[in-house]
XYZ file of C-alpha atoms in Angstrom:
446
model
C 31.621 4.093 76.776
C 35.136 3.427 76.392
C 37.481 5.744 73.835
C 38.492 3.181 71.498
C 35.026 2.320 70.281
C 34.564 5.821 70.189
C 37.609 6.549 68.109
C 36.601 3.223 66.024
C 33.376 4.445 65.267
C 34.449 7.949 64.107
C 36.683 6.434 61.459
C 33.858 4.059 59.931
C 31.542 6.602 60.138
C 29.163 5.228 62.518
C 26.490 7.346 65.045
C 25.500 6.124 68.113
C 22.698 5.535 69.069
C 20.267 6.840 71.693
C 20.908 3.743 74.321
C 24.766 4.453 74.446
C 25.276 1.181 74.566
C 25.111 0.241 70.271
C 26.410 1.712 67.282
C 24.341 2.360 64.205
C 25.951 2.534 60.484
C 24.969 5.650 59.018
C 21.929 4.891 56.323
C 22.546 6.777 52.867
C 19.887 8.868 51.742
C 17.124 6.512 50.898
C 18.027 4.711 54.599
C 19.434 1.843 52.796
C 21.998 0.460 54.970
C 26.070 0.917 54.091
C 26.978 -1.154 51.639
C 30.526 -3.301 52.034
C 33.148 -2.488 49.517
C 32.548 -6.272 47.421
C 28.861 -5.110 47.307
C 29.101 -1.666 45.908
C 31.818 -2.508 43.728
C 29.138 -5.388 42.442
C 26.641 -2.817 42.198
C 29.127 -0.542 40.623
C 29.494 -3.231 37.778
C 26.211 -4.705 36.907
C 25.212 -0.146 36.413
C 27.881 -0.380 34.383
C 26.845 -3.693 32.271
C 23.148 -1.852 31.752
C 24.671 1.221 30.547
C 27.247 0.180 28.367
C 25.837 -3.756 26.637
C 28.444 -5.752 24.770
C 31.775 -5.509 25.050
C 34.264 -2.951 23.354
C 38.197 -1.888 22.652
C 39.180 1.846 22.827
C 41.483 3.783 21.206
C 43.842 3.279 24.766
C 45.209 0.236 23.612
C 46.738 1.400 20.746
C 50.265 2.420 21.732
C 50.729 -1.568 23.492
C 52.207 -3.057 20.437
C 52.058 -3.184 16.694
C 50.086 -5.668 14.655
C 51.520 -6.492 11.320
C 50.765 -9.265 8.354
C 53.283 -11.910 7.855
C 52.672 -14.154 4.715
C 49.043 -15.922 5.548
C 49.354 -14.485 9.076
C 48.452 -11.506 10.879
C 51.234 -11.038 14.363
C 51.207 -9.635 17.112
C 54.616 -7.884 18.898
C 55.192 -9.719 22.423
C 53.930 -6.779 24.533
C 54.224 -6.388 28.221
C 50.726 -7.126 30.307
C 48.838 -6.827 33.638
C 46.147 -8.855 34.522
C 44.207 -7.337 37.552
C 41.139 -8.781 39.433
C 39.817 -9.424 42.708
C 39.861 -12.111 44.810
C 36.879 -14.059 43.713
C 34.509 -15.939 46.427
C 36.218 -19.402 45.794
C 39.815 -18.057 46.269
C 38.914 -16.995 49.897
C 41.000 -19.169 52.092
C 43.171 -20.490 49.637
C 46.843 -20.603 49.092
C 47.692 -17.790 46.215
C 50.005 -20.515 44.853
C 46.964 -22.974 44.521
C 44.793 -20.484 43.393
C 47.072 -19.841 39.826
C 48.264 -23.685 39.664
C 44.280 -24.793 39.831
C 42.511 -21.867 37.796
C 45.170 -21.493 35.557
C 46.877 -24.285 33.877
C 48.030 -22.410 31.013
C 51.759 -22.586 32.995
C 53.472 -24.982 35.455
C 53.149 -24.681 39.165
C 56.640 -23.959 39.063
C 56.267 -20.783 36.789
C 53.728 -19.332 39.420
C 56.155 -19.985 42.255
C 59.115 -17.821 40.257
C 56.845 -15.489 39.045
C 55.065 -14.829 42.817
C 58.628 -14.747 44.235
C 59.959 -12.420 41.551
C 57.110 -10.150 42.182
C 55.077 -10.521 39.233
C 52.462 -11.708 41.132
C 50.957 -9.174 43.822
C 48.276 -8.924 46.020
C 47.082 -5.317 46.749
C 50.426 -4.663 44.961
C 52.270 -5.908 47.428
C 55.304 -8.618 46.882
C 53.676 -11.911 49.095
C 54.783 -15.495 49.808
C 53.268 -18.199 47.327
C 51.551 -19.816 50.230
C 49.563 -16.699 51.404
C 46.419 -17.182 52.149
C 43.589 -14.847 50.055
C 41.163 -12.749 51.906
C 37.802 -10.769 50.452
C 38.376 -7.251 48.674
C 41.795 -8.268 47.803
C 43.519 -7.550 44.243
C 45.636 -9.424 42.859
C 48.320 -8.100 40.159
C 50.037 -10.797 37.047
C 52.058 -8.837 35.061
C 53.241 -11.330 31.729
C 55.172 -10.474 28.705
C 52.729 -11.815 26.428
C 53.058 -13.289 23.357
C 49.455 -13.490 21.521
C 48.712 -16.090 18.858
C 48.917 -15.789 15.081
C 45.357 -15.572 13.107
C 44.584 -15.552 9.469
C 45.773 -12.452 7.497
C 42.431 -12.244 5.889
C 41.008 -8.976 5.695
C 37.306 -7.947 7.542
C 35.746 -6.791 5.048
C 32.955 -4.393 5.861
C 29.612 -5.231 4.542
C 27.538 -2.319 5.694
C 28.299 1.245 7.648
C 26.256 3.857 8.819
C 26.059 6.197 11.829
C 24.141 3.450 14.247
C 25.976 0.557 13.283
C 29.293 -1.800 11.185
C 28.497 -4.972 9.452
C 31.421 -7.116 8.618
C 32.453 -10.217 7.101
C 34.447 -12.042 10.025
C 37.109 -14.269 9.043
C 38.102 -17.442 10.732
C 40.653 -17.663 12.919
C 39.950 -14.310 15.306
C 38.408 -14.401 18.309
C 35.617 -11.335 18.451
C 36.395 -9.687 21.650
C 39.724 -10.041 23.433
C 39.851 -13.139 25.854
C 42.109 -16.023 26.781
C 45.489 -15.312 25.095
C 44.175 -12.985 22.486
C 43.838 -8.951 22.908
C 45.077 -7.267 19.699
C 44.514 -9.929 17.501
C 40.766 -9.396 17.639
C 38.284 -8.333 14.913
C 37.305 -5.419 17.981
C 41.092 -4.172 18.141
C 41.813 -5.181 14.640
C 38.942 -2.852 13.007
C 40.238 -0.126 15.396
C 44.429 -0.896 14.571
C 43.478 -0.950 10.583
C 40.126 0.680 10.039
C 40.507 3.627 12.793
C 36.991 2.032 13.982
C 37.724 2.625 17.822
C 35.236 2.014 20.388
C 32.552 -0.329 18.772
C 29.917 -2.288 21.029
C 29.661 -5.941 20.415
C 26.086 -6.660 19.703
C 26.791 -10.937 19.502
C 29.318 -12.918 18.866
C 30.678 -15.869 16.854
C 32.901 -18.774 17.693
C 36.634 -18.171 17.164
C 36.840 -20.453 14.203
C 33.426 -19.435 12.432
C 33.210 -17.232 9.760
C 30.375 -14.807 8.997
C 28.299 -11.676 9.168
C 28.733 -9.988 13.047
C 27.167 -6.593 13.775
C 28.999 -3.950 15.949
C 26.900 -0.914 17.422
C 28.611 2.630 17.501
C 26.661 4.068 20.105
C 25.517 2.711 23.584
C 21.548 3.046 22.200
C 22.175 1.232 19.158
C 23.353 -1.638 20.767
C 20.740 -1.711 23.497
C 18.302 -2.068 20.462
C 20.372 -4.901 18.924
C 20.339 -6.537 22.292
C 16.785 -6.040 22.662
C 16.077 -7.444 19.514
C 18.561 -10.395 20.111
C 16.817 -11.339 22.828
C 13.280 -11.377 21.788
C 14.573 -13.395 19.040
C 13.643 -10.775 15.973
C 17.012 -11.669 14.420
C 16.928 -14.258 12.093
C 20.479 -15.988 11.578
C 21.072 -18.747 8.657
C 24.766 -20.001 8.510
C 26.049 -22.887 6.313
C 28.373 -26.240 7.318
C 30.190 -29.150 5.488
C 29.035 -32.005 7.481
C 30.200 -35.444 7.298
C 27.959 -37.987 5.101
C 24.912 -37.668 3.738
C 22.727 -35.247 6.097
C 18.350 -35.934 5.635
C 16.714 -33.488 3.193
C 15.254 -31.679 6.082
C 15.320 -32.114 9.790
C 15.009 -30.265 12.961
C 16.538 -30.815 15.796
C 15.337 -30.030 19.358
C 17.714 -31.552 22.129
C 18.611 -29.231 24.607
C 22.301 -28.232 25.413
C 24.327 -28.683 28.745
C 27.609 -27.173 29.348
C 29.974 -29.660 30.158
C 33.272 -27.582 30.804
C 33.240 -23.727 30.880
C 36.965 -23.922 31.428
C 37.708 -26.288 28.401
C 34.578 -24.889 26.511
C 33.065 -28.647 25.323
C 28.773 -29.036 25.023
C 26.729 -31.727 25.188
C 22.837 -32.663 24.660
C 21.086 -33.504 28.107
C 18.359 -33.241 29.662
C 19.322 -30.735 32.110
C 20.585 -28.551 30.118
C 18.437 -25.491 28.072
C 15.393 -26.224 25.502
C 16.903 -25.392 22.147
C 15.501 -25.712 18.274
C 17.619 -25.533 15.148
C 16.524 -26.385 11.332
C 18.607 -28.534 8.841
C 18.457 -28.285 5.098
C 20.386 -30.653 2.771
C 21.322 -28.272 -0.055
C 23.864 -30.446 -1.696
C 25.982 -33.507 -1.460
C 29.506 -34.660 -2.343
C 29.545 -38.605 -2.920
C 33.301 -37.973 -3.628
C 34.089 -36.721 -0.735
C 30.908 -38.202 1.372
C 30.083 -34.590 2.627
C 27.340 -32.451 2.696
C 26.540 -28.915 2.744
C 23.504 -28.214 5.048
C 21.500 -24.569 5.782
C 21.326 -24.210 9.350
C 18.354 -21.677 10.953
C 19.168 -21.863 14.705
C 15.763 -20.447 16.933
C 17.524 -19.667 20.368
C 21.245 -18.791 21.093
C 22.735 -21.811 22.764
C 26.910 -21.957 23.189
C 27.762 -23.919 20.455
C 23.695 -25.385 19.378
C 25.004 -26.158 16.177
C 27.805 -27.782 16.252
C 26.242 -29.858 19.207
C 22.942 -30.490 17.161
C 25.131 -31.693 13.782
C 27.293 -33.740 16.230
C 23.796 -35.580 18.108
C 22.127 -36.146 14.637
C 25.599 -37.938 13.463
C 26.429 -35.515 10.671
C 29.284 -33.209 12.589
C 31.142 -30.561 11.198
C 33.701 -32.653 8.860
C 37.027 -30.403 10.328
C 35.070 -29.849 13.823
C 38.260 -30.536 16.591
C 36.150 -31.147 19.326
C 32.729 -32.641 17.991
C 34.178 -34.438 15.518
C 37.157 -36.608 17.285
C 37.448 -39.967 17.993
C 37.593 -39.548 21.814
C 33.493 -38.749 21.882
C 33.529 -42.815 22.053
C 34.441 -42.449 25.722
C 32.852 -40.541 28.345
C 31.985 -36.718 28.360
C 34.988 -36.339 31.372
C 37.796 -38.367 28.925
C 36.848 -36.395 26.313
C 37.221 -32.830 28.182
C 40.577 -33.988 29.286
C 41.447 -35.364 26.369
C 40.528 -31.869 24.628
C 42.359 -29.815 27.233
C 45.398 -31.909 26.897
C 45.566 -31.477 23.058
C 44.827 -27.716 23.218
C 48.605 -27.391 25.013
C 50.534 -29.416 22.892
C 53.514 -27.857 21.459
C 55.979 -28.244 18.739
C 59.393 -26.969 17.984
C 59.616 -24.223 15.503
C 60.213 -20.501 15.549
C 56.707 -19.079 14.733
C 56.053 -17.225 18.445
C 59.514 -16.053 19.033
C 60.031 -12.286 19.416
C 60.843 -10.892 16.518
C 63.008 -8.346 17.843
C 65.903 -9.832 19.967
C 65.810 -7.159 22.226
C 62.342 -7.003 23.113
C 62.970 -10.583 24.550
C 62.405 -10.966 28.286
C 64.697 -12.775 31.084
C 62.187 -15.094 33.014
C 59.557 -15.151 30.268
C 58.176 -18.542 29.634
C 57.036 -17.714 26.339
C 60.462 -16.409 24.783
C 61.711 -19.579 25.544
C 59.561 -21.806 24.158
C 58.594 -22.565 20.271
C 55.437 -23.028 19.423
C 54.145 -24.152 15.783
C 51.594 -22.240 13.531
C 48.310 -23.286 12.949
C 47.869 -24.666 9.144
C 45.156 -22.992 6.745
C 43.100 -25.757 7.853
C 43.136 -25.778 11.407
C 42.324 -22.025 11.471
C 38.677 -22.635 10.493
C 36.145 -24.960 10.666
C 33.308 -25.352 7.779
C 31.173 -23.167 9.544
C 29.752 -19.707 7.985
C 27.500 -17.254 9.457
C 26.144 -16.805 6.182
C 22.456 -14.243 6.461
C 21.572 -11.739 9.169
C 17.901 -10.341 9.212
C 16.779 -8.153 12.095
C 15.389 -4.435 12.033
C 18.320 -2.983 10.809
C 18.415 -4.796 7.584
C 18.973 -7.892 5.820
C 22.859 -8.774 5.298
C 25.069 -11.296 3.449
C 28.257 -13.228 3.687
C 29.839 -14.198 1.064
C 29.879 -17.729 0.394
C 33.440 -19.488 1.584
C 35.160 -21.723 -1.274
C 34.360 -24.805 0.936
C 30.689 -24.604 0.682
C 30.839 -23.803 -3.423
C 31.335 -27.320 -4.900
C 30.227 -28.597 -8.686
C 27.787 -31.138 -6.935
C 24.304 -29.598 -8.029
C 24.120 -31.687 -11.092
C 25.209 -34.375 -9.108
C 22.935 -33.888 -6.510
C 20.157 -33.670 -9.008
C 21.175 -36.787 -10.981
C 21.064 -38.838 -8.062
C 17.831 -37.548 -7.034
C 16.027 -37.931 -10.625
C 17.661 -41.944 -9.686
C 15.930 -42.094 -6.947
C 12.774 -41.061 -8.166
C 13.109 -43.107 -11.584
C 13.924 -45.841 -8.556
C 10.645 -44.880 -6.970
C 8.239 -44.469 -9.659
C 9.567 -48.046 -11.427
C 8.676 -49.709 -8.177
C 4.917 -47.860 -7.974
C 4.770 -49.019 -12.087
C 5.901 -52.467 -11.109
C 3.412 -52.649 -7.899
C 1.120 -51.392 -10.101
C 1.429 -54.258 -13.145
C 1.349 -56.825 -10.028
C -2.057 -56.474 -8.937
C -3.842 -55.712 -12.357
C -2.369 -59.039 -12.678
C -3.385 -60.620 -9.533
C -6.823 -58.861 -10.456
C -7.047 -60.655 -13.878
C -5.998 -64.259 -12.320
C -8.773 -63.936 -9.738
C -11.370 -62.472 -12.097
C -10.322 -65.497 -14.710
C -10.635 -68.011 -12.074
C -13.740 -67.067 -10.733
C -15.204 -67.092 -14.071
C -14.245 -71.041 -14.504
């Protein structure tokens, strides 16, 4: 046998085997073959997933940036960034360039390009060409100066604390975990940056724009029992919405749900997508404003059931900016592009501009441009998570102004009409054939 196998083999580790010939990988203890690095590290990560459910922010974060309340806004300090992941099975063989321009499209392919060739970009944290090709195990490094969104100022207000778990009243506007474009300007780092509540487990989640009662976990055992529960569907959730026009007294609805865009995040009932079951209840309606506030008991979990259910049964969300647009007349691929388009649409003002001069940075996209703040009503959409009942307890939201409107009597008036309408009509069907009877009886009598 020649050296260099030899030598080869010593350095992976290898035996050889009886033969001569062959070389063996060395089995770990329970002779389970050597893993490759992608499949430990996947190993690694789905151990961690079962030991540590939901998602959570620690204390690490905290020196980053500062969070502060401007007016009806809470802002974040442009803070520098690094993104870090490995090269996912898709990427393999492809051009780093058309990697970021394709997944990406938060920038120009243009803004990659400077931003691989200044080094920004690395792979195994190594400067590279933008048209290097991507190979298995590899990391690749985006460091960003990143400028995070504005939210409501609103304050969480904590319904319920003990030493398993911390209820609180979610305001619109924040996401729940950090993702996309938002990291400190979560309710997970917000509780931690205001509250000193470091470290919480996410036990579910709601939409970024829905309001409501969400339950963190303190401890990893807590929040497997939440999850437990979650799943066997013990928790009972009841949230409110304004819908547009007059929604049926009862209903339930029990299309399933099909994801039509992960990247865009847009729904859609079909048949291929999962079985799903949500009650309606009327509770009052607005003839004013041709709106109705429904009760909304949702029996599985689906991304967005609700707002999908509302939109199927013709009743969406009145404020809902992607079930309730006029491009859902087209085709379910317009309207993702005509959502994704929309969602990077930018104005001139100063609202996302550093607001230190010097903490401005040369290259940065974002220092550069002006972007304009939401308005109070396009930080929200008439959506509440309004009851919680699980093992734990039963908890309550408060109700939001938009579902507390002087309609009851109105409501009630125009259901006493309708019943006055209804009970005239029996009364006149009534008189109508004890007068047919008497004709008949009268004539057969002659």
């Amino acid at each position: 046998m020649s050296e260099q196998p030899r030598k080869l083999a010593k350095v992976r580790g290898d035996t050889p085997t009886k033969k001569g010939n062959k070389w063996k990988k060395k089995c770990d203890n329970n002779n389970n073959p050597r893993r490759s690095g992608q499949n430990v590290r996947k190993k690694l990560n789905n151990t961690k997933s079962k030991e540590l459910p939901g998602r959570r922010v620690n204390e690490d974060i905290k020196g980053e940036t500062n969070t502060f309340v401007d007016g009806m806004y809470r802002r974040v300090e442009p803070y520098d960034y690094s993104f870090n992941c490995f090269v996912k099975g898709r990427w393999i063989g492809k051009s780093l360039i058309d990697v970021f321009s394709k997944e990406f499209q938060a920038n120009t392919r243009e803004h990659y390009e400077r931003a691989i060739s200044n080094g920004l970009i690395t792979v195994n944290n190594r400067r590279v060409l933008p048209d290097v090709k991507l190979k298995n195990n590899q990391q690749i490094c985006n460091t960003v100066h990143r400028h995070e969104p504005p939210v409501c100022s609103s304050a969480i207000d904590v319904i319920l604390e003990d030493d398993n778990y911390v209820v609180v009243n979610k305001p619109a506007s924040i996401p729940v975990h950090p993702c996309g474009r938002y990291r400190h300007n979560t309710v997970l780092a917000l509780l931690g940056h205001e509250q000193h509540k470091w470290g919480l487990y996410t036990c579910h989640r709601l939409d970024r724009l829905t309001s409501g009662v969400l339950v963190f976990a303190k401890t990893v055992s807590a929040a497997t029992v939440m999850e437990k529960a979650l799943k066997a569907r013990d928790v009972k959730k009841t949230y409110l919405c304004r819908v547009v026009g007059k929604f049926p007294k009862k209903c339930t609805c029990t299309e399933p749900i099909v994801v039509v865009s992960h990247r865009v995040g847009v729904c859609s009932v079909g048949e291929e997508g999962k079985p799903c079951e949500t009650e309606f209840m009327r509770l009052s309606y607005n003839a004013s404003t041709n709106t109705s506030i429904v009760e909304c008991k949702p029996h599985t979990g689906r991304m967005h059931q609700l707002r999908v259910h509302l939109r199927h049964l013709g009743h969406p969300i009145d404020n809902d900016p992607i079930y309730n647009c006029c491009e859902w007349d087209q085709s379910v691929e317009e309207v993702v592009e005509a959502i994704s388009a929309r969602r990077f649409e930018m104005d001139e003002t100063t609202a996302c501009r550093p607001y230190d001069p010097t903490k401005m940075r040369e290259g940065c996209v974002d220092c550069r441009k002006t972007y304009k703040d939401p308005t109070k009503d396009k930080m929200c959409i008439h959506l509440h998570a309004w009851k919680l009942s699980c093992s734990i307890g039963t908890f309550e939201a408060p109700r939001p102004q938009w579902s507390i409107v002087d309609n009851a009597e109105e409501e009630d008036n125009e259901e006493d009409g309708e019943e006055n309408q209804v009970q005239e009509r029996e009364a006149e069907t009534e008189s109508n054939n004890v007068n047919n009877t008497f004709t008949n009886f009268t004539c057969s009598v002659m």
